[in-house]
Coordinates of C-alpha atoms in Angstrom, one line a residue:
Chain A
M1 CA -0.3 -0.2 0.2
S2 CA 1.6 3.3 -1.0
N3 CA 1.1 6.2 1.4
L4 CA -1.2 9.6 0.7
K5 CA 1.5 11.5 -1.0
S6 CA 2.4 9.2 -3.6
K7 CA -1.3 8.9 -4.3
I8 CA -2.0 12.6 -4.9
E9 CA 1.3 12.5 -6.7
S10 CA -0.1 10.0 -9.4
L11 CA -3.5 12.0 -9.5
L12 CA -2.0 15.6 -10.0
F13 CA 0.2 13.7 -12.8
I14 CA -2.3 11.9 -15.0
T15 CA -5.1 14.5 -15.1
N16 CA -5.2 17.0 -17.6
Q17 CA -7.8 19.3 -15.1
P18 CA -7.1 20.9 -11.7
L19 CA -8.1 19.2 -8.7
S20 CA -9.9 20.5 -5.5
V21 CA -8.7 19.5 -2.4
K22 CA -12.2 18.1 -2.1
R23 CA -12.2 15.7 -4.8
L24 CA -8.7 14.5 -3.7
I25 CA -9.8 13.9 -0.6
S26 CA -12.9 11.7 -2.0
L27 CA -10.6 9.8 -4.6
T28 CA -7.7 8.9 -1.7
N29 CA -10.6 8.4 0.7
S30 CA -8.5 9.7 3.3
E31 CA -9.1 13.0 6.2
K32 CA -8.8 16.7 5.5
D33 CA -6.2 17.3 7.4
K34 CA -3.9 14.5 6.1
V35 CA -4.4 15.5 2.5
Q36 CA -3.8 19.0 3.2
V37 CA -0.3 18.1 4.8
A38 CA 0.5 15.8 1.5
I39 CA -0.1 18.1 -0.5
D40 CA 1.8 20.8 1.4
E41 CA 4.7 18.5 1.2
L42 CA 4.3 18.1 -2.4
I43 CA 4.2 21.8 -3.2
T44 CA 7.5 22.2 -1.3
D45 CA 9.2 19.2 -3.1
Y46 CA 8.2 20.2 -6.6
N47 CA 8.3 24.2 -6.4
Q48 CA 11.8 24.3 -6.1
A49 CA 14.4 26.3 -8.7
E50 CA 15.8 23.5 -11.1
K51 CA 12.4 21.6 -11.6
G52 CA 10.8 21.1 -14.4
I53 CA 7.4 20.6 -12.6
A54 CA 5.4 23.1 -10.7
I55 CA 2.1 22.5 -8.2
Q56 CA -0.1 25.6 -8.5
K57 CA -2.7 26.3 -6.0
I58 CA -5.2 28.3 -6.5
G59 CA -8.1 28.7 -4.1
D60 CA -8.9 25.2 -3.5
Q61 CA -7.8 23.9 -6.8
I62 CA -4.4 22.1 -7.1
Q63 CA -2.7 21.9 -10.8
M64 CA 0.6 20.5 -11.8
V65 CA 2.3 22.7 -14.5
T66 CA 5.4 23.1 -16.3
A67 CA 7.9 25.0 -14.7
A68 CA 7.7 28.9 -15.8
D69 CA 11.2 28.8 -16.6
N70 CA 10.4 26.5 -19.6
T71 CA 7.2 28.0 -21.1
K72 CA 8.9 28.7 -24.6
L73 CA 10.2 25.1 -25.2
V74 CA 6.9 23.8 -24.3
K75 CA 4.9 26.3 -26.6
D76 CA 7.4 25.0 -29.2
F77 CA 7.0 21.3 -28.6
I78 CA 3.2 21.3 -28.3
K79 CA 3.0 23.5 -31.6
E80 CA 5.0 20.9 -33.5
E81 CA 2.9 18.1 -32.1
T82 CA -0.3 19.8 -33.0
T83 CA 0.1 22.0 -35.9
G84 CA 2.7 20.2 -38.0
E85 CA 2.9 17.6 -40.6
L86 CA 2.1 14.5 -39.6
T87 CA 4.1 10.9 -39.0
K88 CA 3.5 8.0 -41.4
A89 CA 1.4 6.5 -38.9
S90 CA -0.9 8.8 -38.2
L91 CA -1.2 9.8 -42.2
E92 CA -1.7 6.0 -42.8
T93 CA -4.7 5.7 -40.0
L94 CA -6.1 9.2 -41.1
T95 CA -6.1 8.2 -44.8
I96 CA -8.0 4.6 -44.1
I97 CA -10.8 6.6 -41.9
A98 CA -11.3 9.2 -44.9
Y99 CA -11.6 6.7 -47.1
R100 CA -13.6 4.1 -45.0
G101 CA -15.2 5.9 -42.5
P102 CA -17.1 5.3 -40.3
V103 CA -14.8 2.5 -39.4
S104 CA -14.2 1.3 -36.0
R105 CA -11.1 0.7 -34.4
A106 CA -10.7 -2.9 -34.8
E107 CA -11.3 -2.5 -38.2
L108 CA -8.5 0.0 -38.5
E109 CA -6.1 -2.3 -36.5
Q110 CA -6.5 -4.9 -38.8
I111 CA -5.7 -3.0 -41.7
R112 CA -3.0 -1.5 -39.9
G113 CA -1.8 -4.2 -38.3
V114 CA -1.1 -2.5 -35.3
N115 CA -2.6 -0.4 -32.3
C116 CA -3.6 2.8 -33.2
V117 CA -5.2 4.0 -29.7
V118 CA -2.1 6.8 -29.6
I119 CA -3.0 7.7 -32.9
L120 CA -6.7 8.3 -32.7
R121 CA -6.4 10.4 -29.6
N122 CA -4.1 13.0 -31.3
L123 CA -6.3 13.0 -35.1
L124 CA -9.2 13.6 -32.5
M125 CA -7.2 16.4 -30.7
R126 CA -6.6 18.3 -34.0
G127 CA -9.8 18.0 -35.4
L128 CA -9.1 16.2 -38.0
I129 CA -11.6 13.0 -37.2
E130 CA -14.7 12.8 -34.6
S131 CA -15.5 9.6 -32.9
K132 CA -19.3 8.4 -32.2
E133 CA -21.2 5.7 -30.5
D134 CA -22.5 3.0 -33.1
K135 CA -25.3 2.3 -30.4
K136 CA -26.6 -0.6 -32.7
K137 CA -23.3 -2.5 -32.7
M138 CA -22.4 -1.1 -29.5
Q139 CA -18.9 0.2 -30.8
T140 CA -16.9 3.9 -31.4
T141 CA -16.9 4.5 -34.9
Y142 CA -14.2 7.4 -36.6
N143 CA -14.6 9.7 -39.0
I144 CA -13.2 12.8 -40.9
T145 CA -14.6 16.0 -39.8
F146 CA -16.3 18.3 -42.3
D147 CA -13.4 20.6 -41.4
F148 CA -11.0 18.7 -42.9
L149 CA -13.1 17.7 -45.9
K150 CA -13.6 21.6 -46.3
F151 CA -9.7 21.8 -45.8
L152 CA -9.2 19.5 -48.5
G153 CA -11.1 21.2 -51.0
L154 CA -13.9 18.6 -51.1
N155 CA -17.4 18.8 -50.0
Q156 CA -18.4 14.9 -49.5
Q157 CA -15.8 11.6 -48.6
S158 CA -17.3 10.8 -52.0
E159 CA -15.2 13.1 -54.1
L160 CA -11.8 12.0 -52.4
P161 CA -9.9 10.5 -55.6
D162 CA -10.4 7.2 -56.7
F163 CA -13.0 6.9 -53.7
E164 CA -15.5 3.9 -55.3
K165 CA -12.4 2.5 -56.4
L166 CA -10.2 2.7 -53.2
N167 CA -12.9 2.6 -50.9
S168 CA -13.9 -0.9 -52.1
N169 CA -10.6 -2.4 -52.6
E170 CA -10.6 -6.1 -52.6
S171 CA -7.5 -6.7 -50.4
L172 CA -9.6 -4.6 -47.3
E173 CA -12.4 -6.8 -48.0
K174 CA -10.4 -9.5 -47.5
I175 CA -8.2 -8.7 -44.2
L176 CA -11.8 -7.5 -42.7
S177 CA -13.4 -10.9 -43.5
P178 CA -14.2 -13.2 -41.1
E179 CA -11.8 -15.8 -42.0
M180 CA -8.8 -13.5 -41.5
S181 CA -10.0 -13.1 -37.8
A182 CA -10.2 -16.6 -37.4
L183 CA -6.8 -16.7 -38.4
E184 CA -5.6 -14.2 -36.0
Q185 CA -7.5 -15.7 -32.9
S186 CA -5.7 -19.3 -33.7
Chain B
M1 CA 2.1 -47.6 -23.6
H2 CA 2.1 -45.6 -21.1
K3 CA -1.3 -43.3 -20.8
I4 CA -1.0 -39.6 -21.5
K5 CA -2.7 -36.8 -20.1
I6 CA -1.6 -34.2 -22.2
E7 CA -4.6 -31.4 -22.7
Q8 CA -2.8 -28.4 -23.8
F9 CA 0.3 -27.4 -25.8
E10 CA 1.6 -24.1 -27.0
G11 CA 3.7 -25.6 -30.2
P12 CA 5.8 -28.5 -30.4
L13 CA 8.5 -27.5 -28.0
D14 CA 5.9 -27.5 -25.5
L15 CA 4.6 -30.5 -26.4
L16 CA 7.8 -32.6 -26.1
L17 CA 8.5 -31.0 -23.2
Q18 CA 5.5 -31.9 -21.4
L19 CA 5.9 -35.5 -22.8
I20 CA 9.4 -35.7 -20.9
E21 CA 8.3 -33.9 -17.7
E22 CA 5.6 -36.4 -17.6
Q23 CA 7.5 -39.0 -17.1
K24 CA 10.3 -37.2 -14.4
L25 CA 12.7 -37.6 -17.3
E26 CA 15.6 -35.1 -17.9
I27 CA 16.1 -33.6 -21.5
T28 CA 18.7 -35.8 -23.1
K29 CA 18.8 -37.6 -26.3
V30 CA 17.8 -40.8 -24.3
S31 CA 14.6 -39.3 -23.3
L32 CA 13.9 -38.0 -26.5
A33 CA 14.2 -41.0 -28.0
S34 CA 11.9 -42.6 -25.8
V35 CA 8.7 -40.1 -26.2
T36 CA 8.8 -39.8 -30.2
E37 CA 6.0 -42.5 -30.5
Q38 CA 4.0 -40.6 -28.1
Y39 CA 4.9 -37.6 -29.6
I40 CA 3.7 -38.8 -33.0
E41 CA 0.5 -40.1 -31.8
I42 CA -0.3 -37.0 -30.2
L43 CA 0.2 -35.3 -33.3
N44 CA -2.0 -37.4 -35.3
Q45 CA -4.6 -37.4 -32.5
S46 CA -4.7 -33.4 -32.3
A47 CA -3.9 -32.4 -35.5
Q48 CA -7.0 -31.1 -36.8
E49 CA -8.6 -29.8 -33.1
Q50 CA -5.7 -28.2 -31.3
I51 CA -3.0 -27.5 -34.0
P52 CA -3.5 -24.6 -35.8
A53 CA -3.0 -24.9 -39.6
A54 CA -0.5 -22.5 -39.6
E55 CA 1.4 -24.5 -37.2
L56 CA 1.3 -28.0 -38.2
A57 CA 4.3 -27.9 -40.5
D58 CA 6.5 -26.9 -37.0
F59 CA 4.8 -29.8 -35.7
L60 CA 6.0 -32.2 -39.0
V61 CA 9.5 -30.7 -38.3
V62 CA 9.9 -31.6 -35.0
A63 CA 8.1 -35.3 -35.6
A64 CA 10.8 -35.5 -38.2
R65 CA 13.8 -34.4 -36.1
L66 CA 12.7 -36.6 -33.2
L67 CA 12.6 -39.8 -35.5
L68 CA 15.9 -39.0 -36.7
I69 CA 17.3 -39.1 -33.3
K70 CA 15.4 -42.8 -32.2
S71 CA 16.4 -44.0 -35.3
R72 CA 20.1 -43.1 -34.8
A73 CA 20.0 -44.5 -31.7
L74 CA 18.4 -47.9 -32.8
L75 CA 20.3 -48.6 -36.1
P76 CA 23.8 -47.3 -35.2
F77 CA 25.1 -49.3 -37.9
L78 CA 23.5 -47.2 -41.2
D79 CA 25.6 -44.3 -42.3
W80 CA 23.8 -41.0 -40.6
G81 CA 26.7 -38.5 -41.4
E82 CA 27.4 -36.2 -38.6
E83 CA 25.7 -36.9 -35.1
E84 CA 24.2 -33.0 -34.6
E85 CA 20.7 -33.7 -34.1
G86 CA 20.5 -34.7 -30.6
E87 CA 22.3 -32.5 -29.7
E88 CA 20.6 -29.5 -31.2
L89 CA 17.3 -30.2 -30.3
T90 CA 18.3 -31.5 -26.7
K91 CA 19.6 -27.7 -26.3
Q92 CA 16.8 -26.1 -28.0
L93 CA 14.7 -27.8 -25.8
K94 CA 16.5 -26.5 -22.8
I95 CA 16.7 -23.3 -24.2
Y96 CA 12.9 -23.2 -24.9
K97 CA 12.3 -24.8 -20.6
E98 CA 14.0 -21.7 -19.3
Y99 CA 11.9 -19.1 -21.4
L100 CA 8.7 -21.1 -20.5
E101 CA 9.5 -21.1 -16.9
A102 CA 10.2 -17.3 -17.4
S103 CA 7.0 -16.8 -19.0
K104 CA 5.8 -18.4 -16.0
V105 CA 7.1 -15.8 -13.8
I106 CA 5.8 -13.2 -16.1
T107 CA 2.2 -14.3 -16.0
A108 CA 2.3 -14.2 -12.5
M109 CA 3.7 -10.5 -12.6
V110 CA 1.5 -9.6 -14.7
A111 CA -1.3 -11.2 -12.5
K112 CA -0.6 -9.1 -9.6
K113 CA -2.3 -6.2 -11.9
H114 CA 0.3 -3.6 -10.4
F115 CA -0.1 -1.2 -13.9
S116 CA 1.3 1.7 -14.4
F117 CA -0.4 4.7 -16.4
S118 CA 0.8 7.5 -19.0
R119 CA -1.1 10.7 -19.9
Q120 CA -3.6 10.2 -22.3
K121 CA -3.9 13.5 -23.9
L122 CA -1.1 15.9 -24.8
L123 CA -1.3 18.6 -22.0
T124 CA -1.8 21.4 -23.5
G125 CA -3.3 24.2 -21.4
N126 CA -5.9 25.6 -24.0
E127 CA -8.4 24.0 -25.9
I128 CA -6.7 22.9 -29.5
E129 CA -8.2 24.2 -32.8
F130 CA -8.9 22.6 -35.9
S131 CA -5.2 22.2 -37.2
P132 CA -5.1 20.5 -40.3
P133 CA -1.4 19.5 -41.2
P134 CA -0.3 22.4 -43.8
K135 CA 1.3 20.5 -46.6
L136 CA -1.5 17.6 -46.6
T137 CA -3.7 16.9 -49.9
K138 CA -5.9 14.9 -51.4
D139 CA -3.5 13.2 -53.8
K140 CA -1.1 12.7 -51.2
L141 CA -4.4 11.2 -49.0
A142 CA -4.9 8.6 -52.2
A143 CA -1.4 7.5 -52.3
T144 CA -1.0 6.7 -49.2
F145 CA -4.2 4.8 -49.2
L146 CA -2.6 2.6 -52.1
E147 CA 0.4 2.0 -50.3
V148 CA -1.9 0.8 -47.1
I149 CA -3.5 -1.6 -49.4
R150 CA -0.6 -2.8 -51.0
G151 CA 1.1 -3.5 -47.5
L152 CA -1.5 -5.5 -47.2
D153 CA -0.3 -8.7 -49.2
P154 CA 2.3 -10.5 -47.2
I155 CA -0.8 -11.2 -44.6
L156 CA -3.2 -11.9 -47.1
N157 CA -1.0 -14.4 -49.0
L158 CA -0.4 -15.8 -45.1
P159 CA -3.0 -18.8 -45.1
T160 CA -1.5 -19.9 -48.8
E161 CA 2.0 -19.6 -47.4
V162 CA 0.9 -21.9 -44.6
I163 CA -0.8 -24.4 -46.5
R164 CA 2.2 -24.7 -49.2
K165 CA 4.8 -25.4 -46.1
T166 CA 2.5 -28.3 -44.8
I167 CA 1.5 -29.8 -48.3
N168 CA 5.6 -29.8 -49.1
I169 CA 6.3 -32.2 -46.1
Q170 CA 3.6 -34.4 -46.8
E171 CA 4.2 -34.7 -50.2
K172 CA 7.7 -35.9 -49.4
I173 CA 6.1 -38.3 -47.1
S174 CA 3.9 -39.8 -50.2
Q175 CA 6.6 -39.5 -52.2
I176 CA 8.4 -41.9 -50.5
R177 CA 5.8 -44.3 -49.9
K178 CA 5.1 -44.5 -53.5
R179 CA 9.0 -45.9 -53.7
I180 CA 8.6 -48.6 -50.9
Y181 CA 5.1 -49.6 -52.5
Q182 CA 6.9 -49.8 -56.1
Q183 CA 9.4 -51.9 -55.0
A184 CA 7.6 -54.7 -52.8
T185 CA 10.6 -55.4 -50.5
T186 CA 13.7 -53.5 -49.7
N187 CA 16.2 -52.5 -47.4
F188 CA 15.9 -49.4 -45.2
S189 CA 19.3 -48.8 -46.0
E190 CA 18.8 -48.7 -49.8
I191 CA 16.2 -45.9 -49.0
L192 CA 18.6 -44.3 -46.9
R193 CA 21.1 -44.1 -49.8
E194 CA 19.0 -42.5 -52.2
A195 CA 18.0 -39.7 -49.9
E196 CA 19.6 -36.6 -51.0
N197 CA 19.7 -35.1 -47.7
K198 CA 18.6 -35.4 -43.8
T199 CA 15.2 -34.1 -44.2
E200 CA 14.5 -36.9 -46.9
V201 CA 16.2 -39.7 -44.4
I202 CA 13.6 -37.9 -41.7
V203 CA 10.9 -38.2 -43.8
S204 CA 11.7 -41.9 -44.6
F205 CA 11.2 -43.1 -41.5
L206 CA 7.8 -40.9 -40.9
A207 CA 6.7 -42.6 -44.2
L208 CA 7.9 -46.0 -43.1
L209 CA 6.0 -45.5 -39.6
E210 CA 2.6 -44.7 -41.1
L211 CA 2.4 -47.5 -43.3
I212 CA 3.8 -49.6 -40.7
K213 CA 0.5 -48.8 -39.3
Q214 CA -1.9 -48.5 -42.0
R215 CA -0.4 -52.0 -42.5
V216 CA 1.0 -51.7 -46.1
V217 CA 4.4 -52.5 -45.1
S218 CA 5.8 -55.0 -42.4
V219 CA 9.1 -54.7 -41.1
R220 CA 11.6 -57.6 -40.6
Q221 CA 15.1 -56.9 -38.3
D222 CA 16.5 -60.3 -38.2
K223 CA 19.3 -59.0 -35.2
V224 CA 19.0 -55.9 -33.3
F225 CA 20.9 -53.1 -35.4
E226 CA 21.1 -54.8 -38.5
D227 CA 19.5 -53.5 -41.6
I228 CA 15.6 -53.7 -41.7
L229 CA 14.1 -55.6 -44.4
I230 CA 10.9 -54.1 -45.5
E231 CA 8.3 -55.8 -47.1
K232 CA 4.7 -55.0 -48.6
L233 CA 1.8 -57.0 -46.9
G234 CA -1.1 -58.4 -48.8
Chain C
M1 CA 17.4 30.1 -18.7
S2 CA 16.8 26.6 -16.9
N3 CA 18.8 23.3 -16.7
L4 CA 18.5 20.7 -19.4
K5 CA 17.3 18.4 -16.6
S6 CA 14.2 20.8 -16.0
K7 CA 13.7 21.1 -19.5
I8 CA 13.0 17.2 -20.3
E9 CA 11.2 17.0 -16.8
S10 CA 9.2 19.4 -18.6
L11 CA 8.6 17.4 -21.9
L12 CA 8.2 14.6 -20.0
F13 CA 5.4 15.8 -18.0
I14 CA 3.2 17.2 -20.8
T15 CA 3.6 14.7 -23.6
N16 CA 1.4 11.6 -23.9
Q17 CA 4.0 9.6 -26.1
P18 CA 7.6 8.2 -25.6
L19 CA 10.4 10.7 -26.3
S20 CA 13.6 9.6 -27.6
V21 CA 16.6 10.8 -26.9
K22 CA 17.3 12.0 -30.1
R23 CA 13.9 14.0 -30.2
L24 CA 15.1 15.1 -26.9
I25 CA 18.2 16.1 -28.1
S26 CA 16.8 18.0 -30.7
L27 CA 13.9 19.6 -28.8
T28 CA 16.0 20.9 -26.1
N29 CA 18.6 22.0 -28.5
S30 CA 21.6 20.1 -26.5
E31 CA 24.6 18.0 -26.3
K32 CA 23.9 13.9 -26.7
D33 CA 26.0 13.6 -23.4
K34 CA 25.0 16.1 -21.4
V35 CA 21.0 14.9 -22.6
Q36 CA 21.9 11.5 -21.8
V37 CA 23.3 12.6 -18.3
A38 CA 19.9 14.3 -17.5
I39 CA 18.1 11.7 -18.3
D40 CA 20.0 9.2 -15.5
E41 CA 19.7 12.1 -12.9
L42 CA 16.0 12.4 -13.4
I43 CA 15.2 8.4 -13.6
T44 CA 17.2 8.1 -10.0
D45 CA 15.3 11.2 -9.0
Y46 CA 11.9 9.6 -9.6
N47 CA 11.9 5.9 -9.5
Q48 CA 12.4 6.0 -5.7
A49 CA 9.8 4.2 -3.4
E50 CA 7.2 6.1 -2.2
K51 CA 7.0 8.5 -5.5
G52 CA 3.8 8.8 -7.4
I53 CA 5.6 9.5 -10.3
A54 CA 7.6 6.8 -12.2
I55 CA 10.1 7.1 -15.5
Q56 CA 10.3 4.2 -17.7
K57 CA 12.4 3.4 -20.2
I58 CA 13.1 1.1 -23.2
G59 CA 15.7 1.3 -25.4
D60 CA 16.7 4.9 -26.1
Q61 CA 12.7 5.7 -25.4
I62 CA 11.3 7.2 -21.9
Q63 CA 8.0 7.9 -20.8
M64 CA 6.6 9.6 -17.5
V65 CA 3.9 7.1 -15.9
T66 CA 2.6 6.9 -12.4
A67 CA 3.8 4.4 -10.3
A68 CA 2.6 1.2 -10.4
D69 CA 1.6 1.3 -6.5
N70 CA -1.2 3.2 -7.3
T71 CA -2.8 1.6 -9.9
K72 CA -6.3 0.8 -9.1
L73 CA -6.8 4.0 -7.8
V74 CA -5.4 5.9 -10.9
K75 CA -7.4 3.2 -12.9
D76 CA -11.0 4.1 -12.0
F77 CA -9.8 7.9 -11.9
I78 CA -8.9 7.8 -15.5
K79 CA -11.9 5.1 -16.2
E80 CA -9.3 2.7 -17.8
E81 CA -10.7 -0.7 -18.6
T82 CA -7.4 -2.4 -18.8
T83 CA -7.4 -6.4 -18.0
G84 CA -4.2 -7.2 -18.6
E85 CA -5.5 -10.7 -19.9
L86 CA -3.2 -12.2 -22.4
T87 CA -3.2 -16.0 -23.3
K88 CA -0.7 -18.4 -22.8
A89 CA 0.6 -18.2 -26.3
S90 CA 1.0 -14.6 -25.8
L91 CA 2.8 -14.6 -22.6
E92 CA 5.3 -17.2 -24.2
T93 CA 6.4 -14.6 -27.0
L94 CA 6.2 -11.8 -25.0
T95 CA 8.3 -13.6 -22.4
I96 CA 11.1 -13.9 -25.2
I97 CA 10.9 -10.1 -26.6
A98 CA 11.1 -9.0 -23.0
Y99 CA 14.6 -10.6 -22.6
R100 CA 15.8 -10.5 -26.1
G101 CA 14.4 -7.6 -27.5
P102 CA 14.7 -6.2 -30.1
V103 CA 15.1 -9.7 -31.6
S104 CA 14.4 -10.7 -35.2
R105 CA 11.4 -12.9 -35.7
A106 CA 14.0 -15.7 -36.7
E107 CA 15.5 -16.0 -33.6
L108 CA 11.9 -16.0 -31.6
E109 CA 10.4 -19.0 -34.2
Q110 CA 13.8 -21.1 -33.1
I111 CA 13.3 -20.3 -29.4
R112 CA 9.7 -21.0 -29.7
G113 CA 9.9 -23.9 -32.2
V114 CA 6.9 -22.7 -34.1
N115 CA 5.9 -19.9 -36.7
C116 CA 5.4 -16.8 -35.0
V117 CA 3.7 -14.4 -37.8
V118 CA 0.6 -14.4 -36.5
I119 CA 1.0 -14.1 -32.9
L120 CA 3.2 -11.1 -33.7
R121 CA 0.6 -9.5 -35.5
N122 CA -1.6 -10.2 -32.6
L123 CA 0.7 -8.5 -30.3
L124 CA 1.6 -5.7 -33.1
M125 CA -2.4 -4.9 -32.9
R126 CA -3.0 -5.0 -29.2
G127 CA 0.4 -2.3 -28.8
L128 CA 2.2 -4.9 -26.9
I129 CA 5.2 -4.7 -29.3
E130 CA 6.4 -2.8 -32.1
S131 CA 8.5 -3.4 -35.5
K132 CA 11.4 -1.8 -36.3
E133 CA 13.6 -2.1 -39.7
D134 CA 17.0 -2.9 -38.8
K135 CA 18.8 -1.1 -41.6
K136 CA 22.3 -2.8 -41.1
K137 CA 21.1 -6.2 -40.7
M138 CA 18.3 -5.7 -43.2
Q139 CA 15.9 -7.0 -40.9
T140 CA 12.7 -6.5 -38.7
T141 CA 13.5 -6.8 -34.7
Y142 CA 10.4 -6.6 -32.3
N143 CA 10.7 -4.9 -29.1
I144 CA 8.0 -4.5 -26.3
T145 CA 5.9 -1.4 -25.5
F146 CA 5.7 1.0 -22.9
D147 CA 2.2 -0.6 -22.9
F148 CA 3.5 -4.0 -21.8
L149 CA 6.2 -2.5 -19.5
K150 CA 3.3 -0.5 -17.9
F151 CA 1.5 -3.9 -17.3
L152 CA 4.6 -5.5 -15.6
G153 CA 4.9 -2.8 -13.1
L154 CA 8.6 -2.1 -13.8
N155 CA 10.7 0.6 -15.0
Q156 CA 13.0 -1.0 -17.6
Q157 CA 13.3 -4.5 -18.7
S158 CA 16.7 -5.5 -16.8
E159 CA 14.7 -5.1 -14.1
L160 CA 12.6 -8.5 -15.0
P161 CA 13.7 -11.3 -12.7
D162 CA 16.9 -12.9 -13.8
F163 CA 17.5 -10.5 -16.8
E164 CA 21.5 -11.5 -17.1
K165 CA 20.8 -15.1 -17.5
L166 CA 18.0 -15.0 -20.2
N167 CA 18.8 -11.6 -22.1
S168 CA 22.3 -12.9 -22.7
N169 CA 21.5 -16.7 -23.6
E170 CA 23.8 -18.3 -26.2
S171 CA 22.8 -17.2 -30.1
L172 CA 20.4 -19.8 -31.0
E173 CA 21.5 -19.6 -35.1
K174 CA 23.4 -22.7 -35.0
I175 CA 20.3 -24.6 -33.1
L176 CA 19.0 -25.5 -36.3
S177 CA 20.6 -27.4 -38.8
P178 CA 21.0 -25.4 -42.7
E179 CA 18.8 -28.5 -44.2
M180 CA 16.4 -28.4 -41.6
S181 CA 16.4 -24.7 -42.5
A182 CA 15.7 -25.1 -46.2
L183 CA 12.9 -27.3 -45.4
E184 CA 11.0 -24.8 -43.1
Q185 CA 11.2 -22.1 -45.3
S186 CA 10.7 -24.6 -48.2

């Protein structure tokens, strides 16, 4: 069993939102005083010169942030990640979604032969694709966004080059066929 | 024959190891030779249900290697060329066993559910607005998609390749069977002489064993370690 | 101007993907040796008992993660549904890759004695292993991913039990005689 300080540190690290003291009390199922002490200790540990991570406390809200000294570096990195050209893997994934969307993650992975979780999250973040719950099939499907279509100068997916031919390509049908999935299970 | 209790196995080496351990033997050439028949027996019984088509060829190859080891032990007077097979399989099995045992430790580690997690989304501070890759065009998408489709070929051809490999071994068996069948009586050393390589020697044994089982031929050996006489039955 | 260690710490903190030493060199515009030293220091700082954050390393890639001690707390918080369930064949293959990675398919098949194409594809799709082209040797090699390391609750492959012995097990190249390999490939 780990200590309270470690627990709070994990939570502050993994979240992308500020957490209130109240929330931390309930998440760690601990007493208020103890949570308060642990937070204070973490703030002392982190808020030192030379640290790349700092802990901010605004009112009741606690958040882990990057050190102010590294603002420019961090901004440049985020810019590179969110506005730059896509990696080959991301481009492949986006392409399959463009030609085959709406498509499920399982189908995407069957076609690419590799896991796509992180890539999907990043494409979603950049507004290039969107996800939708397919309630009948109980699964999430992905399609390209209207913004992305417009960016390509298109009004509809079917206006993509060679859409008919590429969309229903024989190899794709084969790789997604039940026999192929059966082989994979073996 | 000692009744074997093997229910599940992952690949030919796993099966072999289970057979040896079932009899509480060390991994040696002698113990490999002693489980050969059981291995082939199980292969015959389970080939349909338990062994995926993709792996059948690998099971056959190990069967062939076992037969060679056993044959060497039984018929040392024949010219076998260099003795390597037994050493190699023994060594391979020992190494496999080490990793198999390690995998049990790893399984226990994973079962403890002691997981770490990393950040799911990049921590950006602000919401990211629509940000397309500046140079991406629809033609580039089409070209990439074509590449993806072409990249599927190896995996799509996999089932055919696996089947071809299995057929290859089975074909060799049937060729040799035919030869024995045509020459009513023959000495095993004669077949060995005609074998072009070790693989064919091995396959000859597989064939002979099967023919005996199917009562197509009978074998006679006048004295231990002497040549085997093969006769067509009926 | 902040120091290099602080910069790398900031970058590791905000990213949702592993970072390579090469990428860190270019992002921080620093020399390789210095980046390496800074990384080692960070790893020493973080990978201690009682810390809520750890740094994992595979090859020249590093990633910041929550401490494995806090599994349940973090899992519930981020609503992750990972169960870590794997078949015996998957675990056998993963074990060999974990100890010997980066490892070629041929070597893997020599140890397992069975064709591994299908199982490798399966593990790639689940994101538990990744493949890489070794241009010098003109072959594909496989190694475990951070996602698998996260299941193990370890920070590095070298922390695996009996790592020395199983990592340096003698080469298996000669185990199969040439004829046998020829038969298998025919």
